[in-house]
mmCIF file of C-alpha atoms in Angstrom:
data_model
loop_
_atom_site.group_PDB
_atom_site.id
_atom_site.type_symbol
_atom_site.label_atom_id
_atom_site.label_comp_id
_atom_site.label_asym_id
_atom_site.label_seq_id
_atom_site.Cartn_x
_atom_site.Cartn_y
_atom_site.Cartn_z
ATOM 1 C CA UNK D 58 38.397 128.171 169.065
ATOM 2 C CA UNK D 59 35.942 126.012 170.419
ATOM 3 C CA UNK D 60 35.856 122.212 170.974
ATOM 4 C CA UNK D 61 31.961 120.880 169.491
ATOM 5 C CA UNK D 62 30.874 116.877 169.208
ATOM 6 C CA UNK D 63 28.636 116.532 166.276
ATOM 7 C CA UNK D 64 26.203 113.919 166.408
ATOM 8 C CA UNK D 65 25.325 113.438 162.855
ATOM 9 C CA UNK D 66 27.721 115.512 160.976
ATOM 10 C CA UNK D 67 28.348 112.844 158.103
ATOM 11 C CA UNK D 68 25.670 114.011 156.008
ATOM 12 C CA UNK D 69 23.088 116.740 155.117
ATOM 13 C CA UNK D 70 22.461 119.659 157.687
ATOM 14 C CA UNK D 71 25.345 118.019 160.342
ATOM 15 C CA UNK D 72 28.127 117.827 157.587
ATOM 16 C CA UNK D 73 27.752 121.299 156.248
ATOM 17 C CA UNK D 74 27.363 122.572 160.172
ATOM 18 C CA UNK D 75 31.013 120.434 160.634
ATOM 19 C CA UNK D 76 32.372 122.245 157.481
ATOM 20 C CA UNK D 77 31.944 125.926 158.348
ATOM 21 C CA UNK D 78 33.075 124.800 162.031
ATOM 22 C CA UNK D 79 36.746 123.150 160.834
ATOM 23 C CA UNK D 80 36.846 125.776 158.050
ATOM 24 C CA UNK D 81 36.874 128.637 160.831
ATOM 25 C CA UNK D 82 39.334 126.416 162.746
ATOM 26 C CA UNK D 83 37.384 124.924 165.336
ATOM 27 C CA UNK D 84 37.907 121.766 166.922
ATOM 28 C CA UNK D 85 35.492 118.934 165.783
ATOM 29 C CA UNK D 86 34.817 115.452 166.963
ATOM 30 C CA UNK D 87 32.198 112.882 164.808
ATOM 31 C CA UNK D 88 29.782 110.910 167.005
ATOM 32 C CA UNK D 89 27.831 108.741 164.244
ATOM 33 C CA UNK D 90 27.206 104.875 163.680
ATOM 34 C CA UNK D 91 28.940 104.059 160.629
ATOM 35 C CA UNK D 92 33.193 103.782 160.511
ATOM 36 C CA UNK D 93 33.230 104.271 157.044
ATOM 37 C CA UNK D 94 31.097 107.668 156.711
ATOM 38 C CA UNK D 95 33.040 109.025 159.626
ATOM 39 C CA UNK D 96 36.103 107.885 158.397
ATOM 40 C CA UNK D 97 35.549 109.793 154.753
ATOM 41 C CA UNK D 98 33.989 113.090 156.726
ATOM 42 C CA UNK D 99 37.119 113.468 158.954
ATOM 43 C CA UNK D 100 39.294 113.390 155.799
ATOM 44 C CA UNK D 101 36.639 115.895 153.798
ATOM 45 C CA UNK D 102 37.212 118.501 157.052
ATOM 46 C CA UNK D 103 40.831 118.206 157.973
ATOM 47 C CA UNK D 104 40.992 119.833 154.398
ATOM 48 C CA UNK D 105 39.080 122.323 155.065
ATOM 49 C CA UNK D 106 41.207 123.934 158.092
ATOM 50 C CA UNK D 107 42.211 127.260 158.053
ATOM 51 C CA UNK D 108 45.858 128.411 156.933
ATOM 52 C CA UNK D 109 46.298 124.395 155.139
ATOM 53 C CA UNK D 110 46.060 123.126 158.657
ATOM 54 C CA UNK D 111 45.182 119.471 158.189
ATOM 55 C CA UNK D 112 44.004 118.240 161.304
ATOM 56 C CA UNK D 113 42.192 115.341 161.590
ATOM 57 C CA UNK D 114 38.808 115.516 163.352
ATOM 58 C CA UNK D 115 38.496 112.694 166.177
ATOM 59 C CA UNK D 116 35.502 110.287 165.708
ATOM 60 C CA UNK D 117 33.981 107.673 167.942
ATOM 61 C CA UNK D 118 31.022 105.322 167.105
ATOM 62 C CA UNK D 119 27.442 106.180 168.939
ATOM 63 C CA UNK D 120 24.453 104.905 167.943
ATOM 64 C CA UNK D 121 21.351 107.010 169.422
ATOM 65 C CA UNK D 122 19.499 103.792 169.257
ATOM 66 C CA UNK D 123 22.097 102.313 172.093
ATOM 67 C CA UNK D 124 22.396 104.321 175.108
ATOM 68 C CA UNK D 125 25.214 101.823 176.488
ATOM 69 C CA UNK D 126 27.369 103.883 173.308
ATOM 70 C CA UNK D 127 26.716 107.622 174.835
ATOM 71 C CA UNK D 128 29.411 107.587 177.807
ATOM 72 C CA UNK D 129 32.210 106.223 175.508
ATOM 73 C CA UNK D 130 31.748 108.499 172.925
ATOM 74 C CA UNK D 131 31.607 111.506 174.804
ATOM 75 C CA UNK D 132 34.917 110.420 176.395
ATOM 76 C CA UNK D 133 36.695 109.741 173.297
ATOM 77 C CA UNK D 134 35.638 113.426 172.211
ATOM 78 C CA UNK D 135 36.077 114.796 175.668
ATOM 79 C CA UNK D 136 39.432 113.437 175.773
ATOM 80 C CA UNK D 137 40.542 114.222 171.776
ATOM 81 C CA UNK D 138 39.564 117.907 172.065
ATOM 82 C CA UNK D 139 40.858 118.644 175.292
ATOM 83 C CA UNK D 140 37.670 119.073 176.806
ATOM 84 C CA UNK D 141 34.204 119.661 175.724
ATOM 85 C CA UNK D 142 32.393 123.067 175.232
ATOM 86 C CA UNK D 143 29.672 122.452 172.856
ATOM 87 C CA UNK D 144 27.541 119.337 171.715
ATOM 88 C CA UNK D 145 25.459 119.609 168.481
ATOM 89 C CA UNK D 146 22.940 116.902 167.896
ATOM 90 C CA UNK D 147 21.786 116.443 163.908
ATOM 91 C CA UNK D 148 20.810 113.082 163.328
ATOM 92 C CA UNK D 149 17.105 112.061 163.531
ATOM 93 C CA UNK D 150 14.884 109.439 161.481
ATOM 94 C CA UNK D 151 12.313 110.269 158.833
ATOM 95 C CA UNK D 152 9.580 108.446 157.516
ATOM 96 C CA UNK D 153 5.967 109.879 155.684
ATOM 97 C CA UNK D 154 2.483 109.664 157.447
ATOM 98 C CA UNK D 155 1.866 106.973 155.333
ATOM 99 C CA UNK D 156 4.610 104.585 155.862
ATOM 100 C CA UNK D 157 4.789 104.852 159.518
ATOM 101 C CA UNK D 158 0.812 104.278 159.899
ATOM 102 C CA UNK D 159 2.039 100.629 157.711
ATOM 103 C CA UNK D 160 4.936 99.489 159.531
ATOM 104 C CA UNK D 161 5.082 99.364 162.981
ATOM 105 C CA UNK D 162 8.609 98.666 163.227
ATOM 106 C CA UNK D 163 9.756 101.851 160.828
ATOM 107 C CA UNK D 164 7.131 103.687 163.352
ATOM 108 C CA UNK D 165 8.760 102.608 166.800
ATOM 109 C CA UNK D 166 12.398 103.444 165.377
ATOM 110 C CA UNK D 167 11.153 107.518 164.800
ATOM 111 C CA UNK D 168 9.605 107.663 167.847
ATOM 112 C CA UNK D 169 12.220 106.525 169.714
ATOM 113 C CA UNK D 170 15.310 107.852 168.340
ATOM 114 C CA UNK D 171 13.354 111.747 168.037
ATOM 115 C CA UNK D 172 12.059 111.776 170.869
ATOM 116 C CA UNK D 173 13.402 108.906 173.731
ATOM 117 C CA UNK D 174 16.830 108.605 172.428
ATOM 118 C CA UNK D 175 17.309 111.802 171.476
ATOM 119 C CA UNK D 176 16.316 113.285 174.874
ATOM 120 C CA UNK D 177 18.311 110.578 177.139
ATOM 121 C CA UNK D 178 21.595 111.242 175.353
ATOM 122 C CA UNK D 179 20.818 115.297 175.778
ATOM 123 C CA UNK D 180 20.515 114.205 179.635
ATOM 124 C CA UNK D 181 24.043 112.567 179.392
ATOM 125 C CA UNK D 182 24.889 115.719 177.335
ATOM 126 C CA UNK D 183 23.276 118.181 180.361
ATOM 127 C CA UNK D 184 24.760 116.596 183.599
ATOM 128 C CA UNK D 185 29.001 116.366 181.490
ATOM 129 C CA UNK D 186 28.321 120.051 180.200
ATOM 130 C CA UNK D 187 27.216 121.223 183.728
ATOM 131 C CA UNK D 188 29.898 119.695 185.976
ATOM 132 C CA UNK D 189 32.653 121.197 183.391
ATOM 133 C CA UNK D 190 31.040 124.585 184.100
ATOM 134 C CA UNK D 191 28.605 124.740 181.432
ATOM 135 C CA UNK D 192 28.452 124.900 177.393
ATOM 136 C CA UNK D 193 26.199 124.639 174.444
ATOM 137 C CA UNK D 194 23.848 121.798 173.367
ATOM 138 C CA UNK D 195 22.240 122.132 169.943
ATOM 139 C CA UNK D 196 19.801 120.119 168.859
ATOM 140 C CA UNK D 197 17.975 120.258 165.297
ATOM 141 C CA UNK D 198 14.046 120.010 165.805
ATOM 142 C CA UNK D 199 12.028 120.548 162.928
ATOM 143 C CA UNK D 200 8.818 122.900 161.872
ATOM 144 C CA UNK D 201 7.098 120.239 161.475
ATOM 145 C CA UNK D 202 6.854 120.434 165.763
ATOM 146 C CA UNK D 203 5.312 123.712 165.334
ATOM 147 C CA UNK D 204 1.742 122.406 164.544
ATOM 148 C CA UNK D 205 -0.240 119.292 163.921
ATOM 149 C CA UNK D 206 -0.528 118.850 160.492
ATOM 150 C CA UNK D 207 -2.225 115.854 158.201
ATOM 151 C CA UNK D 208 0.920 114.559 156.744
ATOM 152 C CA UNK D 209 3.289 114.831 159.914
ATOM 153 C CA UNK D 210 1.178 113.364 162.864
ATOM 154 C CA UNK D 211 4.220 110.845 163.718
ATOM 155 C CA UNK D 212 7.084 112.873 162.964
ATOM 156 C CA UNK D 213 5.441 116.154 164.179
ATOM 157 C CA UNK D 214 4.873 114.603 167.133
ATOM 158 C CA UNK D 215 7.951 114.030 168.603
ATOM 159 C CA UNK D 216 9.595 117.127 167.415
ATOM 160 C CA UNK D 217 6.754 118.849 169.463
ATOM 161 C CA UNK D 218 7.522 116.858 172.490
ATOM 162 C CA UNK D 219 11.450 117.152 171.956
ATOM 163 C CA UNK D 220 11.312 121.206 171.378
ATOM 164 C CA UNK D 221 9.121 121.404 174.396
ATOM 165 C CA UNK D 222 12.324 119.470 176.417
ATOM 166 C CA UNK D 223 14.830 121.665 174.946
ATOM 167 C CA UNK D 224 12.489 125.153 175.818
ATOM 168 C CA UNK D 225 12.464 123.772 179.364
ATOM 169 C CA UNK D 226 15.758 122.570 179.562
ATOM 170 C CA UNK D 227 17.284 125.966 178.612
ATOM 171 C CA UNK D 228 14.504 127.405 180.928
ATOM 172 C CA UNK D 229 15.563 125.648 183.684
ATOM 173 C CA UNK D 230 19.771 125.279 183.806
ATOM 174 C CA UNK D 231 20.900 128.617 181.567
ATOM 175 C CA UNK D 232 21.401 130.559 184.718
ATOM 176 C CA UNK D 233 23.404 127.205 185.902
ATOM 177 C CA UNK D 234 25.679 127.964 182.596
ATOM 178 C CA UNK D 235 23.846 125.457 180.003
ATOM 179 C CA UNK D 236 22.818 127.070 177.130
ATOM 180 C CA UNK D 237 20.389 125.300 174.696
ATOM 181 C CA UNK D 238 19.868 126.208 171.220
ATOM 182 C CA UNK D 239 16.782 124.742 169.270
ATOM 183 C CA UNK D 240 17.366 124.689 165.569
ATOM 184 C CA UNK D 241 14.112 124.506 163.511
ATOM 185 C CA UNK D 242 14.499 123.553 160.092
ATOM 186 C CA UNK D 243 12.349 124.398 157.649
ATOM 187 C CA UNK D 244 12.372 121.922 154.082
ATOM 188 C CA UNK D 245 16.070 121.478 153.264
ATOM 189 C CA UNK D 246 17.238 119.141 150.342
ATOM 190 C CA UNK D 247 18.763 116.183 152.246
ATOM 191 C CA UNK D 248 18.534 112.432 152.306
ATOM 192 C CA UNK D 249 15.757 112.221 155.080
ATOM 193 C CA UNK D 250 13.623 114.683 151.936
ATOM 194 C CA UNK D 251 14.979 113.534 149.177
ATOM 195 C CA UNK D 252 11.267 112.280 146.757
ATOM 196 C CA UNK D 253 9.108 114.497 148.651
ATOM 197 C CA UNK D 254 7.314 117.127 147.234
ATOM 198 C CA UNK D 255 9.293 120.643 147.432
ATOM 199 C CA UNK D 256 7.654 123.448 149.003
ATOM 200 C CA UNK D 257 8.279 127.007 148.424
ATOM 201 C CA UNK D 258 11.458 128.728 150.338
ATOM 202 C CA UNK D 259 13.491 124.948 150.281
ATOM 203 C CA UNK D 260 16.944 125.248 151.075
ATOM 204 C CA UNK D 261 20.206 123.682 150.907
ATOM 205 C CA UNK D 262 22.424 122.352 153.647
ATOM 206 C CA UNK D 263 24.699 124.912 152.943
ATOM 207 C CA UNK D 264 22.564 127.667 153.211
ATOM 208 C CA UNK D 265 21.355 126.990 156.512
ATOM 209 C CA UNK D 266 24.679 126.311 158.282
ATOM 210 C CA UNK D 267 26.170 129.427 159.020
ATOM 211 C CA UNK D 268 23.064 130.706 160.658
ATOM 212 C CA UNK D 269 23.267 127.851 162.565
ATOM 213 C CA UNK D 270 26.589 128.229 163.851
ATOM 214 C CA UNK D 271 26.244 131.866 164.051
ATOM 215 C CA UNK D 272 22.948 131.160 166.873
ATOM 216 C CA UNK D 273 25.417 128.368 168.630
ATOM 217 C CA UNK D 274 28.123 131.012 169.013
ATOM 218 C CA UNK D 275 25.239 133.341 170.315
ATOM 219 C CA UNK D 276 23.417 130.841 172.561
ATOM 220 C CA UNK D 277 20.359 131.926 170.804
ATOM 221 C CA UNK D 278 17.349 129.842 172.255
ATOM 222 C CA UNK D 279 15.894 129.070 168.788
ATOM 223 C CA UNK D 280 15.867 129.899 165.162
ATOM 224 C CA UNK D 281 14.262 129.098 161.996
ATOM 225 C CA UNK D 282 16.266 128.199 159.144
ATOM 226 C CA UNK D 283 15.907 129.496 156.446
ATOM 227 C CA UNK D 284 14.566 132.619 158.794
ATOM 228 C CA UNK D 285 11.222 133.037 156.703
ATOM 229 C CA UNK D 286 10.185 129.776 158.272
ATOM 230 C CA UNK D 287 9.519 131.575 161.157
ATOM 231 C CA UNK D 288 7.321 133.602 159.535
ATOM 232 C CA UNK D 289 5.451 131.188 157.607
ATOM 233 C CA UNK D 290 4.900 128.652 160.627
ATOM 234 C CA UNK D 291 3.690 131.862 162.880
ATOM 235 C CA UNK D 292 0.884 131.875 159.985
ATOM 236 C CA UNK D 293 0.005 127.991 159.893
ATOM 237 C CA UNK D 294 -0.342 128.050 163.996
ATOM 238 C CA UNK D 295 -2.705 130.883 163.924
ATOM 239 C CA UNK D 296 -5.125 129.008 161.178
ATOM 240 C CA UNK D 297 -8.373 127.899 162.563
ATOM 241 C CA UNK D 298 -8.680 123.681 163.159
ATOM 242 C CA UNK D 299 -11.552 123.913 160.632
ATOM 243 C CA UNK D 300 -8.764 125.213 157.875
ATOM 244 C CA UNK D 301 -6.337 122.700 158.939
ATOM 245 C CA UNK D 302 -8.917 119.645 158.181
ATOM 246 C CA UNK D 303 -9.145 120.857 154.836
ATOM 247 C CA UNK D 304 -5.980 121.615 153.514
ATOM 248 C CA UNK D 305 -3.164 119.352 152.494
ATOM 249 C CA UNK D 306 -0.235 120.709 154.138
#
């Protein structure tokens, strides 16, 4: 049984990661911005324990956006759970090439909570998880990192720069007992893609999840999910720049 914080895990990939966690009978805290959606997630995986155990996940309110809400979060969970062993980081912010080139407000939030935010609260994450004796961070990235692409400058960008924290963070502190596992989701049907155009090989939340856990349990540096994005993205990095003016994609 372990004892995770999930960052996110009200909705989309984070709630189905929380689900197959609690329904295996893990211990789960909810680190997320909004009382009410925490409040209703708890309830939805307290049913879901193993054996009709109904235990309540703990929650505590962190915003990514407000670093001042990292420290009291983690000690809430820390001190719920009985300690701390992994850390699983889901949420993120979304917005098309289009939009974010229009509004430089809506551009400055997914910068900073992908890539800023996102990387100071691992920090916090790194230095707790390293004086307990080590543990698990998991953080969700994106394929859209892999490559620059015409419709993802923005939001490719600082999933590039956050896998190429995570790859040197579990480069630099696994021997020291921190082991980081990058997640790199292809197109899965969540809010954050909900009226964009559907490639091939989309997924759903729950059909990503258990490889998900399955690479946290493993400490497996990074994955692709679903696995055939691996594949695919291999293919896009290897196309020539001249091919990547011209298409769409």
């Amino acid at each position: 049984m372990k004892r995770i914080a999930i960052v996110g895990g009200t909705k989309g990939i984070g709630r189905a990661v929380a689900r197959v966690l609690a329904a295996r009978g893990d211990r789960v805290a909810l680190l997320g911005r909004d009382a009410a959606d925490l409040a209703a997630s708890a309830g939805d995986l307290a049913a879901r324990g193993p054996d009709g155990a109904h235990q309540t996940p703990a929650t505590a309110e962190l915003d990514l956006a407000r670093p001042e809400t990292y420290d009291a979060a983690l000690d809430e969970a820390t001190q719920r759970l009985g300690g701390l062993d992994v850390v699983v980081i889901t949420a993120g912010a979304f917005g098309t090439q289009e939009a974010l080139e229009a509004d430089a407000a809506g551009r400055e939030r997914v910068l900073s909570t992908n890539f800023t935010h996102t990387i100071q609260f691992c920090e916090v994450v790194r230095v707790r998880l390293l004086a307990a004796g080590g543990g698990t961070l998991c953080v969700l990235g994106s394929v859209a990192g892999d490559r620059a692409r015409k419709p993802v400058v923005l939001y490719g960008a600082t999933k590039a720069g956050l896998a190429y924290y995570l790859q040197g963070l579990d480069l630099r502190y696994r021997d020291a007992g921190l082991r980081v596992v990058l997640v790199k989701p292809g197109f899965v049907r969540t809010g954050m893609t909900a009226g964009l155009p559907e490639p091939p090989f989309a997924a759903d939340p729950d059909d990503v999840a258990p490889a998900i856990v399955k690479a946290i349990d493993r400490g497996t540096p990074q994955i692709y999910v679903p696995a055939i994005w691996q594949l695919v993205m291999l293919v896009i990095r290897w196309l020539p720049t001249a091919v990547m003016r011209r298409v769409k994609f």
